[in-house]
XYZ file of C-alpha atoms in Angstrom:
426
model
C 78.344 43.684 94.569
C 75.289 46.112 94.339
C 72.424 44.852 96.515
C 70.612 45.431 93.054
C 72.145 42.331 91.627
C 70.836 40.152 94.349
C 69.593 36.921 93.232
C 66.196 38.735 93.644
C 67.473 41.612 91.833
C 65.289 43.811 89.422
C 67.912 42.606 86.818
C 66.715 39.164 87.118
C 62.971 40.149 86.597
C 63.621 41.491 83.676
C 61.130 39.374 81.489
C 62.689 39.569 78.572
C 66.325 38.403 79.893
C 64.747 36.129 81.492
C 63.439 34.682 78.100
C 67.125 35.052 76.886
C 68.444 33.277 79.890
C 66.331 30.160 79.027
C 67.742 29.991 75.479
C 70.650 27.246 76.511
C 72.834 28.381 73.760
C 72.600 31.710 73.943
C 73.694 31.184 77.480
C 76.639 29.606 77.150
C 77.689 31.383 74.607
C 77.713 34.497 76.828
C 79.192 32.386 79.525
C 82.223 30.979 77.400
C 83.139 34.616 76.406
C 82.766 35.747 79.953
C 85.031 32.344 80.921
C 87.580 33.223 78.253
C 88.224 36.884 79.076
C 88.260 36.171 82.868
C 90.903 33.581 82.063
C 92.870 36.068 79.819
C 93.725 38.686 83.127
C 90.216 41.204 82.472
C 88.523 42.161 85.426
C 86.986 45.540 84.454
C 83.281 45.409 82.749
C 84.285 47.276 79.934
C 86.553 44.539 78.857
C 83.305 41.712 79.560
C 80.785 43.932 77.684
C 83.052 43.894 74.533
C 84.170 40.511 74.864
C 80.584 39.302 74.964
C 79.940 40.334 71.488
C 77.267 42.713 71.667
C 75.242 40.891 74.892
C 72.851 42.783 76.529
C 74.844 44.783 79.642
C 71.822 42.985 81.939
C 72.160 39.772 80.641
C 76.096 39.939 81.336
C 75.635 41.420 84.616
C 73.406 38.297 85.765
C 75.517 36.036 84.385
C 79.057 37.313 86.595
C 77.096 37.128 89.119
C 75.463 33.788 88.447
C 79.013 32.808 87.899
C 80.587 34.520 90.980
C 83.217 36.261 88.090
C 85.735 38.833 89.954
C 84.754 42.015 88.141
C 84.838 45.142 90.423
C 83.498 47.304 88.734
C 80.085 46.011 88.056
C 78.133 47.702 90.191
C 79.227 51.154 89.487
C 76.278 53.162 87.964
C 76.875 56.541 85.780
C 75.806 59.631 87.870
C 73.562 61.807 86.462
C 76.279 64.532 86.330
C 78.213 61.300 84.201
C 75.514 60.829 82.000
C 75.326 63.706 79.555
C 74.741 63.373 75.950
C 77.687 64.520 73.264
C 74.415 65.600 71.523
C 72.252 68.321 72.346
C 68.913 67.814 72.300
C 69.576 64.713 74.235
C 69.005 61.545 72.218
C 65.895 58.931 72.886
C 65.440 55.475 72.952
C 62.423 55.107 71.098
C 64.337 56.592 67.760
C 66.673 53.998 68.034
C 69.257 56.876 68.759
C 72.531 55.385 69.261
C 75.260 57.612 67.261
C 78.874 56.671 66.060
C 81.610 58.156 68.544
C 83.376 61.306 67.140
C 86.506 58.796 66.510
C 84.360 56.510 64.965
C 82.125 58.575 62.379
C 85.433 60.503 61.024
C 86.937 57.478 60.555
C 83.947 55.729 58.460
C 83.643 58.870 56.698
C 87.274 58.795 55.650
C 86.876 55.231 54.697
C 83.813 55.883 52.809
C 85.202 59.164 50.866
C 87.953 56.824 49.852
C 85.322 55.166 47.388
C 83.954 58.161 45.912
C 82.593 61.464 45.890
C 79.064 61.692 46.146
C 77.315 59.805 49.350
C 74.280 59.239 50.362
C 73.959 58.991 54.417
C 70.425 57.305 55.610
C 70.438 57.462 59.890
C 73.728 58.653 59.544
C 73.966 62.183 60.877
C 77.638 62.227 62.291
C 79.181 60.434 59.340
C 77.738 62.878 56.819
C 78.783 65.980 58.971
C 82.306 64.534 59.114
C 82.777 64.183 55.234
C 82.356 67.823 55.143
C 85.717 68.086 56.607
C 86.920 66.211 53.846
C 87.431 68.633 50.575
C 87.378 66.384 47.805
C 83.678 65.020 48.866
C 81.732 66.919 46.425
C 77.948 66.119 47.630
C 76.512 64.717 50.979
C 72.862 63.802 51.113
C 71.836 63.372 54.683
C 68.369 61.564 54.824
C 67.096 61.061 58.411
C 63.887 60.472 59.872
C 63.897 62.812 62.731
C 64.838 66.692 62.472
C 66.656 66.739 65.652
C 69.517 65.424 63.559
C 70.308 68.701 62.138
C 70.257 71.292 65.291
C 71.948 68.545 67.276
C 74.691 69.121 64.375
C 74.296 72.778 64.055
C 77.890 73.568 63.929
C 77.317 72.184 60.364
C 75.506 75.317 58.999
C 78.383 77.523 59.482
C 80.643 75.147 58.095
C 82.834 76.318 55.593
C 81.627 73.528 53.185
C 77.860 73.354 54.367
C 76.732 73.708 50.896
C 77.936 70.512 49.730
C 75.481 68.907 52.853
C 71.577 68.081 51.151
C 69.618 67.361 54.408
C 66.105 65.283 54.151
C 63.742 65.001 57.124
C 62.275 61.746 55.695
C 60.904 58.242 57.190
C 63.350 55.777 55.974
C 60.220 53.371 55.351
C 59.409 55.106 52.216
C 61.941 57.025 51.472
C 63.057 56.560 47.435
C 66.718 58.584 46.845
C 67.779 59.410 43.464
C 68.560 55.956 41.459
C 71.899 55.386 40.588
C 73.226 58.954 41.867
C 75.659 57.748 44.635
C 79.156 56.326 44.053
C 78.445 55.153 47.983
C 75.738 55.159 50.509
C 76.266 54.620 54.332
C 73.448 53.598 56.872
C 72.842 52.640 60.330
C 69.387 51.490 60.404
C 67.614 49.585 63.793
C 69.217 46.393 64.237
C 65.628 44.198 63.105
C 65.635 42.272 59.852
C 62.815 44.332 58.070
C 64.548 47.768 58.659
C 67.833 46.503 57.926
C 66.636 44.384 54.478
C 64.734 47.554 53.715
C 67.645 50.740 54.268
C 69.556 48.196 52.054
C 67.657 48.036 49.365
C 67.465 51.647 49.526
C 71.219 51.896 49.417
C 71.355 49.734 46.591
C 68.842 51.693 44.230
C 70.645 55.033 45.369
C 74.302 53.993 43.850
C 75.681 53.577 40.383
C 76.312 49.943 39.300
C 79.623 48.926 40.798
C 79.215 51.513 43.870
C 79.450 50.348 47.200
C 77.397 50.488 50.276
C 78.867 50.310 53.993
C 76.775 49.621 56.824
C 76.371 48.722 60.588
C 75.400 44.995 61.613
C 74.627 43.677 65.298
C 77.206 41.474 66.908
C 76.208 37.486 67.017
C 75.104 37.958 70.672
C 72.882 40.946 70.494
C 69.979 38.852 71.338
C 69.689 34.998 70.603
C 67.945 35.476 67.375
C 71.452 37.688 66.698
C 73.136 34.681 64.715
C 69.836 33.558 62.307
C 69.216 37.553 61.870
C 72.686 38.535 60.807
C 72.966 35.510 58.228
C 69.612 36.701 56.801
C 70.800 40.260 56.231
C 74.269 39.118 54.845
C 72.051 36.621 52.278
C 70.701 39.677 50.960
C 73.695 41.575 50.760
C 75.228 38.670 48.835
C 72.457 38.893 46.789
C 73.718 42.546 45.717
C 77.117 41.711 45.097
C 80.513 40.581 47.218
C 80.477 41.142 50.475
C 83.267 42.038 53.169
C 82.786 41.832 56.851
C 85.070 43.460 59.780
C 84.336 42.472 63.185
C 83.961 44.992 65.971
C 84.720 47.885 63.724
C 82.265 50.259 65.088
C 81.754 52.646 68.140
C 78.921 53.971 69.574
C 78.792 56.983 72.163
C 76.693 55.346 74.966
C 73.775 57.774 75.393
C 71.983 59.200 78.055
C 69.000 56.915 78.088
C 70.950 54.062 78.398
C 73.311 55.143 81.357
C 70.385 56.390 82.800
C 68.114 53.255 82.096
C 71.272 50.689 83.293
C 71.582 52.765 86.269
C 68.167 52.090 87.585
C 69.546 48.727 88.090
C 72.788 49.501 89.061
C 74.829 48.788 86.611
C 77.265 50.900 85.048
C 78.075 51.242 81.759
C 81.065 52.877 80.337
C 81.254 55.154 77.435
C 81.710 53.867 74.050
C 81.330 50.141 75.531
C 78.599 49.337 72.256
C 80.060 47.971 69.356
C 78.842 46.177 65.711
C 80.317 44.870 62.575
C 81.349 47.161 59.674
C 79.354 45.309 56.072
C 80.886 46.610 52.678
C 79.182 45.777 49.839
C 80.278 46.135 46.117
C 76.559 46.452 44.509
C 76.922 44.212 41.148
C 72.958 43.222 41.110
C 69.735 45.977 41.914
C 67.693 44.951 44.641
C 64.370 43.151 43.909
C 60.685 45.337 44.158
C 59.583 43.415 46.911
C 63.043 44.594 48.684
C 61.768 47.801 48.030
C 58.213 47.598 48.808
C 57.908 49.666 52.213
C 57.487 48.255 55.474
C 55.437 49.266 58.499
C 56.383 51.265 60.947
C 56.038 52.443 64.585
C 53.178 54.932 64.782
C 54.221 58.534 64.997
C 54.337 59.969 68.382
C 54.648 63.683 69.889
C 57.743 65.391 70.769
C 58.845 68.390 72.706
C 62.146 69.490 73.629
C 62.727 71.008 77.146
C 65.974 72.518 77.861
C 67.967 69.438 76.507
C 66.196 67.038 77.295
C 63.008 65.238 74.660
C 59.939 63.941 76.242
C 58.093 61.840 73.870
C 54.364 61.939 74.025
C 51.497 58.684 72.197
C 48.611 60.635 71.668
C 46.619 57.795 70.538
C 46.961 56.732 74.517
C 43.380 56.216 76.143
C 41.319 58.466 77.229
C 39.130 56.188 79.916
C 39.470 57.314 83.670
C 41.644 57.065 86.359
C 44.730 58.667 86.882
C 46.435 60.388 84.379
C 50.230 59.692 84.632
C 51.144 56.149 86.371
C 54.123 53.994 86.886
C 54.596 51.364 84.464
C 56.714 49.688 87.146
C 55.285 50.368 90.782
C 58.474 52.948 91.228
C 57.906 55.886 92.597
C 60.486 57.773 90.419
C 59.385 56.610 87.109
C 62.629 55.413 86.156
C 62.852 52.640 83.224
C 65.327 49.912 83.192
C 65.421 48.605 79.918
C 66.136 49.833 76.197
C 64.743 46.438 74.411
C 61.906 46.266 72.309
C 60.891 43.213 73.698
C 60.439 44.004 77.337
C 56.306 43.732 77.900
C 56.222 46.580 79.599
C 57.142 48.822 76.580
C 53.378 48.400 75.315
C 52.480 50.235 78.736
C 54.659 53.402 78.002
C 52.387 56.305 76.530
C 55.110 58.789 77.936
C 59.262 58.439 77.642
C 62.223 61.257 78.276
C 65.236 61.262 76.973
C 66.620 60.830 80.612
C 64.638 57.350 80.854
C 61.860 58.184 82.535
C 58.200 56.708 81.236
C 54.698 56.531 82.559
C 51.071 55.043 81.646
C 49.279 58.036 80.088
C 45.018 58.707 79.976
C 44.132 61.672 78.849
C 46.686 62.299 76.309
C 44.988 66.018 75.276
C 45.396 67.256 78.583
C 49.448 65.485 78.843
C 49.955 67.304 76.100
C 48.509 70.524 77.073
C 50.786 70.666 80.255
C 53.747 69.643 78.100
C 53.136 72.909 75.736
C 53.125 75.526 78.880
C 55.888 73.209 80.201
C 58.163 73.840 77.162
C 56.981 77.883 76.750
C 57.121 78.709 79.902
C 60.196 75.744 81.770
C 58.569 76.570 84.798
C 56.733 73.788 86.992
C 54.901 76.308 88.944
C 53.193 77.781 86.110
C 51.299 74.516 85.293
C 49.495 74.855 88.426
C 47.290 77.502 86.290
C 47.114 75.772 83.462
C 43.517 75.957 81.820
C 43.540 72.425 80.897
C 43.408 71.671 84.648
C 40.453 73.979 85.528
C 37.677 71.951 87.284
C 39.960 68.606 88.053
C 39.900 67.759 91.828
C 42.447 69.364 93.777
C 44.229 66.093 95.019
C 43.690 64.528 91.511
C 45.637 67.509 90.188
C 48.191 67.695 92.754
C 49.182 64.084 92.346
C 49.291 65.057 88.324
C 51.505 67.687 88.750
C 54.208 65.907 91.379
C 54.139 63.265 88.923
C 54.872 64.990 85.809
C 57.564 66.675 88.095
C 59.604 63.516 89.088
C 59.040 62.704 85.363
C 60.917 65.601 83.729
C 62.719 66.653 86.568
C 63.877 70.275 87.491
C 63.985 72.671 84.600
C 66.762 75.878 83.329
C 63.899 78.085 82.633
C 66.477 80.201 80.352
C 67.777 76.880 78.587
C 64.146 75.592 77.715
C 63.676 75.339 74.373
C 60.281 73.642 72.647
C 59.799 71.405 69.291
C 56.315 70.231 69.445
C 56.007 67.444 66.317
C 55.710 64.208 65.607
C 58.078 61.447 66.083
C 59.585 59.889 63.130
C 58.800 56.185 62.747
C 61.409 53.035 62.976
């Protein structure tokens, strides 16, 4: 095995998997899946990450070793040659960016156009670019928070059928669709109770009476509050109407970030390996106002694209001294192992790429500053005269400089391309 899964490994710091690892049931839970497929003939980590029912690839990884499984491919991380995005700009962790495989989205847009011919897509960009293959789909309303989602889909504007597609760069939080104008809506919202109650309520006000929703739900092992979370969200479905269920129908196309973020810790993970339930709903009953009533969401943050890759900026980050980009981790590289909202050290991160990498941030102006020439000009070197540095300390901006170098890494000056806005929240 990797030397990083030593019983001393970063995996096993990992506060919050810790946390999960204390959780007895959760535990073995994850342990009798891992017992059961073992004793079935698997021995490749693909076959443990989808046997363990939507466990966290960390968590599973401490656990064969805690267990002494025979899985040899465990320690196997994606290179970063491996580790490219179907998606271009690269997707991020902090939008909750985890898109349907190719298979996948055609086939939920097949089964979706089955039920009628006007659908409403929220977080949904690859299903509602696939029913445009499908001729008898008369409208597609695409409502998405972020406007990546479009010119990572740009194939779509030249498509034969494009003006059937109604796009909506919109924050799903307050977002109000036409009542009753759907035969079906589709979403994929973040996997936490008040998004998903919320994007369903949505989906319930946008469709006719008897229309039907379809929509992605975490597996029971997600995270030990999995179980409790996905009975609350299926109470308020049946509250809607009858309800259908099909485990492990869905695919996701493993993303860059999370290769990249597993990696760190050596662990590989293989494409396609995440997986959720497939909820239909047949919507008899409107949803409730207080359903409806908007939640909050994560404060809006900057975002540039450079080359393919997104760099996301908090400009509410502080401004006292000291220095300007730091580790949030004590590594050297600025490489983040985690994707989970409840690892402490998320609250740290005032800068995250695409490719994983994150940092403590003062001075947000001035980060931001560098981060414009960056994307105008892809060129390290041409930060060194930036006017935002002039009068900083030579070794104060030197270290600035090599850090916001290992950060974003080497640059295709002729590929850079720059989209300076604001995140979309959760």
């Amino acid at each position: 095995m990797s030397a990083h899964l030593a019983a001393d490994s970063a995996v096993d710091r990992r506060d919050e998997i810790e946390a999960d690892l204390a959780i007895a049931t959760h535990r073995s839970a994850v342990d009798a899946c891992l017992h059961a497929v073992i004793e079935g003939g698997a021995r490749a980590f693909r076959e443990l990450l989808a046997a363990t029912e939507g466990a966290d690839p960390r968590l599973v990884a401490q656990r064969v070793h805690a267990l002494a499984l025979p899985v040899h491919d465990l320690d196997d991380p994606a290179s970063d040659s491996e580790a490219i995005d179907l998606h271009t700009p690269e997707l991020h962790a902090r939008d909750y960016e985890w898109y349907f495989s190719p298979a996948c989205a055609a086939e939920l847009a097949t089964s979706v156009a089955s039920q009628g011919r006007s659908v409403l897509c929220l977080g949904t960009p690859t299903v509602a670019f696939a029913l445009l293959d499908l001729p008898h789909v008369q409208r597609v309303t695409l409502v998405d928070r972020n406007p990546l989602a479009l010119q990572r889909n740009g194939h779509a504007h030249a498509h034969a059928r494009a003006e059937a597609l109604e796009a909506h760069c919109e924050d799903l939080a307050a977002a109000r669709p036409s009542a009753g104008a759907y035969d079906v809506a589709v979403f994929d919202a973040p996997w936490y109770p008040p998004a998903l109650r919320h994007w369903l309520a949505v989906a319930a006000a946008a469709v006719r009476p008897g229309g039907r929703i379809s929509f992605a739900l975490l597996q029971r092992l997600h995270r030990p509050s999995a179980q409790a979370d996905r009975a609350s969200i299926l109470a308020c479905a049946r509250e809607l109407g009858p309800v259908t269920v099909e485990r492990d129908r869905l695919r996701y196309a493993t993303p860059r970030f999370e290769r990249e973020a597993m990696a760190t810790l050596g662990i590989g993970v293989p494409e396609s390996w995440r997986r959720a339930d497939l909820v239909e709903v047949e919507v008899q009953r409107p949803p409730s106002a207080q359903q409806l009533a908007p939640f909050v969401s994560e404060p809006a943050w900057r975002r540039w694209v450079v080359g393919t890759q997104v760099i996301h900026l908090d400009p509410e980050a502080t401004e006292e001294p000291g220095e300007v980009l730091s580790s949030v981790d004590e590594r050297a590289d600025f490489r983040y192992g985690s994707i989970s909202t409840r690892d402490p050290r998320r609250a740290e991160i005032g800068l995250w790429t695409s490719r994983s990498r994150v940092a403590r941030v003062r001075r947000p102006a001035l980060v931001a500053a560098l981060l414009d020439r960056l994307a105008a000009t892809g060129d390290h070197e041409a930060l060194a005269a930036a006017p935002a540095l002039q009068g900083m300390p030579a070794a104060e901006r030197a270290r600035l400089l090599d850090a916001l170098r290992s950060i974003v890494g080497p640059l295709a000056p002729a590929a850079t391309e720059k989209y300076a806005g604001h995140s979309p929240p959760t």
